[in-house]
PDB file of C-alpha atoms and ligand atoms in Angstrom:
ATOM      1  CA  MET G   1     -60.847  32.879  50.100  1.00 90.00           C
ATOM      2  CA  LYS G   2     -61.108  30.287  47.347  1.00 90.00           C
ATOM      3  CA  GLU G   3     -61.508  27.516  49.925  1.00 93.00           C
ATOM      4  CA  ILE G   4     -64.197  29.362  51.868  1.00 95.00           C
ATOM      5  CA  HIS G   5     -66.025  29.971  48.564  1.00 96.00           C
ATOM      6  CA  SER G   6     -65.703  26.293  47.736  1.00 96.00           C
ATOM      7  CA  TYR G   7     -67.097  25.082  51.114  1.00 96.00           C
ATOM      8  CA  TRP G   8     -69.797  27.755  51.364  1.00 97.00           C
ATOM      9  CA  ALA G   9     -71.107  26.534  47.997  1.00 97.00           C
ATOM     10  CA  TYR G  10     -72.275  23.283  49.674  1.00 97.00           C
ATOM     11  CA  ILE G  11     -74.389  25.283  52.120  1.00 98.00           C
ATOM     12  CA  VAL G  12     -75.800  27.481  49.318  1.00 98.00           C
ATOM     13  CA  LEU G  13     -76.768  24.492  47.168  1.00 98.00           C
ATOM     14  CA  ALA G  14     -78.217  22.469  50.049  1.00 98.00           C
ATOM     15  CA  ILE G  15     -80.423  25.270  51.392  1.00 98.00           C
ATOM     16  CA  LEU G  16     -81.465  26.429  47.908  1.00 98.00           C
ATOM     17  CA  ILE G  17     -82.514  22.908  46.872  1.00 98.00           C
ATOM     18  CA  PHE G  18     -84.392  22.550  50.171  1.00 98.00           C
ATOM     19  CA  THR G  19     -86.234  25.866  49.658  1.00 98.00           C
ATOM     20  CA  VAL G  20     -87.270  25.012  46.100  1.00 98.00           C
ATOM     21  CA  ILE G  21     -88.539  21.534  47.075  1.00 98.00           C
ATOM     22  CA  ASN G  22     -90.303  23.010  50.122  1.00 98.00           C
ATOM     23  CA  ALA G  23     -92.014  25.620  47.893  1.00 98.00           C
ATOM     24  CA  ILE G  24     -93.107  23.002  45.325  1.00 98.00           C
ATOM     25  CA  ILE G  25     -94.516  20.773  48.097  1.00 98.00           C
ATOM     26  CA  GLY G  26     -96.260  23.761  49.713  1.00 97.00           C
ATOM     27  CA  LEU G  27     -97.769  24.773  46.380  1.00 97.00           C
ATOM     28  CA  THR G  28     -98.910  21.336  45.221  1.00 97.00           C
ATOM     29  CA  GLN G  29    -100.229  20.232  48.613  1.00 97.00           C
ATOM     30  CA  LYS G  30    -101.899  23.636  49.181  1.00 94.00           C
ATOM     31  CA  LYS G  31    -100.132  24.086  52.526  1.00 96.00           C
ATOM     32  CA  GLN G  32    -100.257  27.123  54.751  1.00 97.00           C
ATOM     33  CA  PHE G  33     -97.265  29.467  54.351  1.00 97.00           C
ATOM     34  CA  THR G  34     -95.849  29.511  57.872  1.00 96.00           C
ATOM     35  CA  ASP G  35     -93.036  31.311  59.677  1.00 96.00           C
ATOM     36  CA  LYS G  36     -90.845  28.299  58.992  1.00 97.00           C
ATOM     37  CA  ASP G  37     -91.288  28.748  55.206  1.00 97.00           C
ATOM     38  CA  LEU G  38     -90.484  32.435  55.536  1.00 97.00           C
ATOM     39  CA  ARG G  39     -87.328  31.699  57.526  1.00 97.00           C
ATOM     40  CA  VAL G  40     -86.170  29.082  55.003  1.00 97.00           C
ATOM     41  CA  GLY G  41     -86.505  31.647  52.197  1.00 98.00           C
ATOM     42  CA  LEU G  42     -84.769  34.335  54.227  1.00 98.00           C
ATOM     43  CA  PHE G  43     -81.916  32.016  55.225  1.00 98.00           C
ATOM     44  CA  THR G  44     -81.363  31.154  51.542  1.00 98.00           C
ATOM     45  CA  LEU G  45     -81.276  34.846  50.683  1.00 98.00           C
ATOM     46  CA  ILE G  46     -78.675  35.552  53.380  1.00 98.00           C
ATOM     47  CA  VAL G  47     -76.506  32.511  52.620  1.00 98.00           C
ATOM     48  CA  SER G  48     -76.460  33.325  48.883  1.00 98.00           C
ATOM     49  CA  HIS G  49     -75.599  36.993  49.518  1.00 98.00           C
ATOM     50  CA  ILE G  50     -72.678  35.906  51.694  1.00 98.00           C
ATOM     51  CA  GLN G  51     -71.507  33.675  48.824  1.00 98.00           C
ATOM     52  CA  LEU G  52     -71.798  36.675  46.491  1.00 98.00           C
ATOM     53  CA  LEU G  53     -69.495  38.709  48.752  1.00 98.00           C
ATOM     54  CA  ILE G  54     -66.985  35.862  49.141  1.00 97.00           C
ATOM     55  CA  GLY G  55     -67.135  35.233  45.371  1.00 97.00           C
ATOM     56  CA  LEU G  56     -66.552  38.900  44.512  1.00 97.00           C
ATOM     57  CA  GLY G  57     -63.705  39.074  47.046  1.00 96.00           C
ATOM     58  CA  TRP G  58     -62.003  36.037  45.570  1.00 95.00           C
ATOM     59  CA  TYR G  59     -62.690  37.092  41.994  1.00 95.00           C
ATOM     60  CA  PHE G  60     -60.670  40.310  42.212  1.00 94.00           C
ATOM     61  CA  MET G  61     -57.735  38.440  43.802  1.00 93.00           C
ATOM     62  CA  SER G  62     -57.935  35.493  41.437  1.00 92.00           C
ATOM     63  CA  PRO G  63     -55.729  34.798  38.418  1.00 92.00           C
ATOM     64  CA  TRP G  64     -58.923  34.782  36.316  1.00 92.00           C
ATOM     65  CA  TYR G  65     -59.552  38.484  36.772  1.00 92.00           C
ATOM     66  CA  LYS G  66     -55.886  39.261  36.008  1.00 91.00           C
ATOM     67  CA  ALA G  67     -56.057  37.111  32.887  1.00 91.00           C
ATOM     68  CA  LEU G  68     -59.198  38.934  31.758  1.00 90.00           C
ATOM     69  CA  LYS G  69     -57.532  42.317  32.235  1.00 89.00           C
ATOM     70  CA  MET G  70     -54.458  41.228  30.327  1.00 90.00           C
ATOM     71  CA  GLY G  71     -56.307  39.806  27.351  1.00 90.00           C
ATOM     72  CA  ALA G  72     -60.071  39.360  27.116  1.00 92.00           C
ATOM     73  CA  ALA G  73     -59.799  37.719  23.692  1.00 92.00           C
ATOM     74  CA  ASP G  74     -57.497  34.956  25.014  1.00 90.00           C
ATOM     75  CA  VAL G  75     -59.810  34.272  27.972  1.00 90.00           C
ATOM     76  CA  MET G  76     -62.907  34.184  25.774  1.00 94.00           C
ATOM     77  CA  GLY G  77     -61.195  31.765  23.410  1.00 91.00           C
ATOM     78  CA  ASP G  78     -60.405  29.279  26.179  1.00 91.00           C
ATOM     79  CA  LYS G  79     -63.391  27.279  27.474  1.00 91.00           C
ATOM     80  CA  THR G  80     -62.100  26.771  31.039  1.00 91.00           C
ATOM     81  CA  ALA G  81     -60.821  30.311  31.489  1.00 92.00           C
ATOM     82  CA  ARG G  82     -64.074  31.723  30.070  1.00 94.00           C
ATOM     83  CA  LEU G  83     -66.135  29.683  32.540  1.00 95.00           C
ATOM     84  CA  LEU G  84     -64.136  30.823  35.571  1.00 94.00           C
ATOM     85  CA  ALA G  85     -63.468  34.425  34.556  1.00 94.00           C
ATOM     86  CA  VAL G  86     -66.777  35.328  32.901  1.00 95.00           C
ATOM     87  CA  GLU G  87     -69.605  32.777  32.743  1.00 96.00           C
ATOM     88  CA  HIS G  88     -69.576  31.535  36.352  1.00 97.00           C
ATOM     89  CA  PRO G  89     -69.364  34.969  38.039  1.00 97.00           C
ATOM     90  CA  LEU G  90     -71.978  36.555  35.724  1.00 97.00           C
ATOM     91  CA  MET G  91     -74.430  33.684  35.969  1.00 98.00           C
ATOM     92  CA  MET G  92     -74.120  33.503  39.765  1.00 98.00           C
ATOM     93  CA  ILE G  93     -74.774  37.237  40.069  1.00 98.00           C
ATOM     94  CA  ILE G  94     -77.894  36.870  37.870  1.00 98.00           C
ATOM     95  CA  ALA G  95     -79.036  33.911  40.018  1.00 98.00           C
ATOM     96  CA  ILE G  96     -78.596  35.876  43.255  1.00 98.00           C
ATOM     97  CA  VAL G  97     -80.485  38.839  41.738  1.00 98.00           C
ATOM     98  CA  LEU G  98     -83.351  36.411  40.955  1.00 98.00           C
ATOM     99  CA  ILE G  99     -83.336  35.115  44.543  1.00 98.00           C
ATOM    100  CA  THR G 100     -83.478  38.709  45.793  1.00 98.00           C
ATOM    101  CA  ILE G 101     -86.367  39.575  43.438  1.00 98.00           C
ATOM    102  CA  GLY G 102     -88.183  36.386  44.499  1.00 98.00           C
ATOM    103  CA  TRP G 103     -87.752  37.294  48.158  1.00 98.00           C
ATOM    104  CA  SER G 104     -89.145  40.813  47.768  1.00 98.00           C
ATOM    105  CA  LYS G 105     -91.972  39.701  45.456  1.00 97.00           C
ATOM    106  CA  HIS G 106     -93.162  36.989  47.873  1.00 97.00           C
ATOM    107  CA  LYS G 107     -93.555  39.609  50.616  1.00 95.00           C
ATOM    108  CA  LYS G 108     -96.118  41.493  48.523  1.00 94.00           C
ATOM    109  CA  LYS G 109     -98.272  38.401  47.959  1.00 94.00           C
ATOM    110  CA  THR G 110    -101.158  37.845  50.316  1.00 93.00           C
ATOM    111  CA  GLU G 111    -102.148  34.269  49.434  1.00 95.00           C
ATOM    112  CA  ASP G 112    -100.125  31.285  50.683  1.00 96.00           C
ATOM    113  CA  ALA G 113    -100.085  29.595  47.263  1.00 96.00           C
ATOM    114  CA  ALA G 114     -98.805  32.790  45.600  1.00 97.00           C
ATOM    115  CA  LYS G 115     -95.952  33.009  48.108  1.00 97.00           C
ATOM    116  CA  PHE G 116     -94.920  29.383  47.479  1.00 98.00           C
ATOM    117  CA  LYS G 117     -95.245  29.909  43.707  1.00 98.00           C
ATOM    118  CA  THR G 118     -92.976  32.971  43.790  1.00 98.00           C
ATOM    119  CA  PHE G 119     -90.302  31.018  45.674  1.00 98.00           C
ATOM    120  CA  ALA G 120     -90.686  28.005  43.378  1.00 98.00           C
ATOM    121  CA  ILE G 121     -90.246  30.132  40.231  1.00 98.00           C
ATOM    122  CA  PHE G 122     -87.531  32.619  41.231  1.00 98.00           C
ATOM    123  CA  TYR G 123     -85.470  30.394  43.520  1.00 98.00           C
ATOM    124  CA  GLY G 124     -86.033  27.484  41.099  1.00 98.00           C
ATOM    125  CA  ILE G 125     -84.675  29.359  38.063  1.00 98.00           C
ATOM    126  CA  ALA G 126     -81.769  30.604  40.194  1.00 98.00           C
ATOM    127  CA  LEU G 127     -80.977  27.009  41.161  1.00 98.00           C
ATOM    128  CA  LEU G 128     -80.957  25.901  37.506  1.00 98.00           C
ATOM    129  CA  LEU G 129     -78.664  28.793  36.518  1.00 98.00           C
ATOM    130  CA  ILE G 130     -76.276  27.994  39.381  1.00 98.00           C
ATOM    131  CA  LEU G 131     -76.174  24.288  38.498  1.00 98.00           C
ATOM    132  CA  SER G 132     -75.502  25.136  34.839  1.00 97.00           C
ATOM    133  CA  ARG G 133     -72.390  27.220  35.541  1.00 97.00           C
ATOM    134  CA  ILE G 134     -70.652  25.645  38.538  1.00 96.00           C
ATOM    135  CA  PRO G 135     -67.111  24.600  37.597  1.00 95.00           C
ATOM    136  CA  TRP G 136     -67.894  20.971  38.571  1.00 94.00           C
ATOM    137  CA  SER G 137     -64.543  19.504  37.508  1.00 91.00           C
ATOM    138  CA  ASN G 138     -62.600  22.035  39.651  1.00 88.00           C
ATOM    139  CA  TRP G 139     -64.875  21.545  42.629  1.00 89.00           C
ATOM    140  CA  PHE G 140     -64.640  17.778  43.043  1.00 79.00           C
TER     141      PHE G 140
HETATM  142  C1  LIG D  17     -74.553  31.152  44.394  1.00 64.02           C
HETATM  143  C2  LIG D  17     -73.390  31.640  44.182  1.00 64.02           C
HETATM  144  C3  LIG D  17     -72.150  30.864  43.901  1.00 64.02           C
HETATM  145  C4  LIG D  17     -71.894  29.526  44.024  1.00 64.02           C
HETATM  146  C5  LIG D  17     -72.834  28.405  44.472  1.00 64.02           C
HETATM  147  C6  LIG D  17     -70.516  29.334  43.614  1.00 64.02           C
HETATM  148  C7  LIG D  17     -69.871  28.112  43.589  1.00 64.02           C
HETATM  149  C8  LIG D  17     -68.572  27.924  43.178  1.00 64.02           C
HETATM  150  C9  LIG D  17     -67.887  26.667  43.171  1.00 64.02           C
HETATM  151  C10 LIG D  17     -68.488  25.347  43.647  1.00 64.02           C
HETATM  152  C11 LIG D  17     -66.641  26.869  42.675  1.00 64.02           C
HETATM  153  C12 LIG D  17     -65.530  25.840  42.506  1.00 64.02           C
HETATM  154  C13 LIG D  17     -64.662  25.908  43.730  1.00 64.02           C
HETATM  155  C14 LIG D  17     -63.437  25.046  43.658  1.00 64.02           C
HETATM  156  O1  LIG D  17     -62.733  25.055  42.635  1.00 64.02           O
HETATM  157  O2  LIG D  17     -63.168  24.351  44.667  1.00 64.02           O
HETATM  158  C15 LIG D  17     -66.515  28.280  42.364  1.00 64.02           C
HETATM  159  C16 LIG D  17     -65.419  28.874  41.834  1.00 64.02           C
HETATM  160  C17 LIG D  17     -65.296  30.208  41.564  1.00 64.02           C
HETATM  161  N1  LIG D  17     -66.229  31.180  41.824  1.00 64.02           N
HETATM  162 FE1  LIG D  17     -68.091  30.876  42.546  1.00 64.02          FE
HETATM  163  N2  LIG D  17     -69.966  30.547  43.262  1.00 64.02           N
HETATM  164  C18 LIG D  17     -70.937  31.503  43.422  1.00 64.02           C
HETATM  165  C19 LIG D  17     -70.811  32.861  43.177  1.00 64.02           C
HETATM  166  C20 LIG D  17     -69.690  33.467  42.674  1.00 64.02           C
HETATM  167  C21 LIG D  17     -69.564  34.889  42.387  1.00 64.02           C
HETATM  168  C22 LIG D  17     -70.681  35.899  42.591  1.00 64.02           C
HETATM  169  C23 LIG D  17     -68.298  35.085  41.935  1.00 64.02           C
HETATM  170  C24 LIG D  17     -67.613  36.349  41.494  1.00 64.02           C
HETATM  171  C25 LIG D  17     -68.171  37.462  41.182  1.00 64.02           C
HETATM  172  C26 LIG D  17     -67.614  33.821  41.924  1.00 64.02           C
HETATM  173  C27 LIG D  17     -66.332  33.621  41.502  1.00 64.02           C
HETATM  174  C28 LIG D  17     -65.701  32.407  41.424  1.00 64.02           C
HETATM  175  C29 LIG D  17     -64.378  32.205  40.878  1.00 64.02           C
HETATM  176  C30 LIG D  17     -63.458  33.272  40.302  1.00 64.02           C
HETATM  177  C31 LIG D  17     -64.116  30.828  40.971  1.00 64.02           C
HETATM  178  C32 LIG D  17     -62.879  30.114  40.477  1.00 64.02           C
HETATM  179  C33 LIG D  17     -62.057  29.597  41.598  1.00 64.02           C
HETATM  180  C34 LIG D  17     -60.728  29.123  41.034  1.00 64.02           C
HETATM  181  O3  LIG D  17     -60.639  27.994  40.579  1.00 64.02           O
HETATM  182  O4  LIG D  17     -59.802  29.941  41.066  1.00 64.02           O
HETATM  183  N3  LIG D  17     -68.496  32.857  42.375  1.00 64.02           N
HETATM  184  N4  LIG D  17     -67.706  28.887  42.684  1.00 64.02           N
END
């Protein structure tokens, strides 16, 4: 489970970065919002929700959840344990909620620029949150 989560993260990051850059280009160059742009956003939504499920699955099997149950104060006092047991999972959930909000908000927009802007803002903030709380030293 941990390994799948680790490999799936490459797909999540790659497609999320692509979607954000695509939205910024679409917005700045006043492009038409096509089916391709819609599919890119939808694919990102699906890929990130799969990562959420894998992450939740691993979390409840992981030593980090057990450590948190046994002593929250000890976990919170240790930087590495706090990142893996609390900060990373919470921040990733918030990021995926933002992606989901961005997806549903873009559907209600009628103008192409507004659709690109919604993706750029919501998916963009999600990307920054994800990058800020990935356990980089464990990953590489
Ligand atoms: C966009 C969503 C997410 C991304 C991109 C992501 C990415 C990552 C990466 C790159 C690692 C390091 C993997 C390694 O050590 O090889 C990791 C670890 C971890 N993730 Fe996520 N994650 C996401 C969501 C979640 C969620 C929603 C949860 C739980 C609710 C979660 C729980 C964990 C845990 C517990 C670890 C620690 C693994 C360990 O060292 O035991 N992740 N994640």
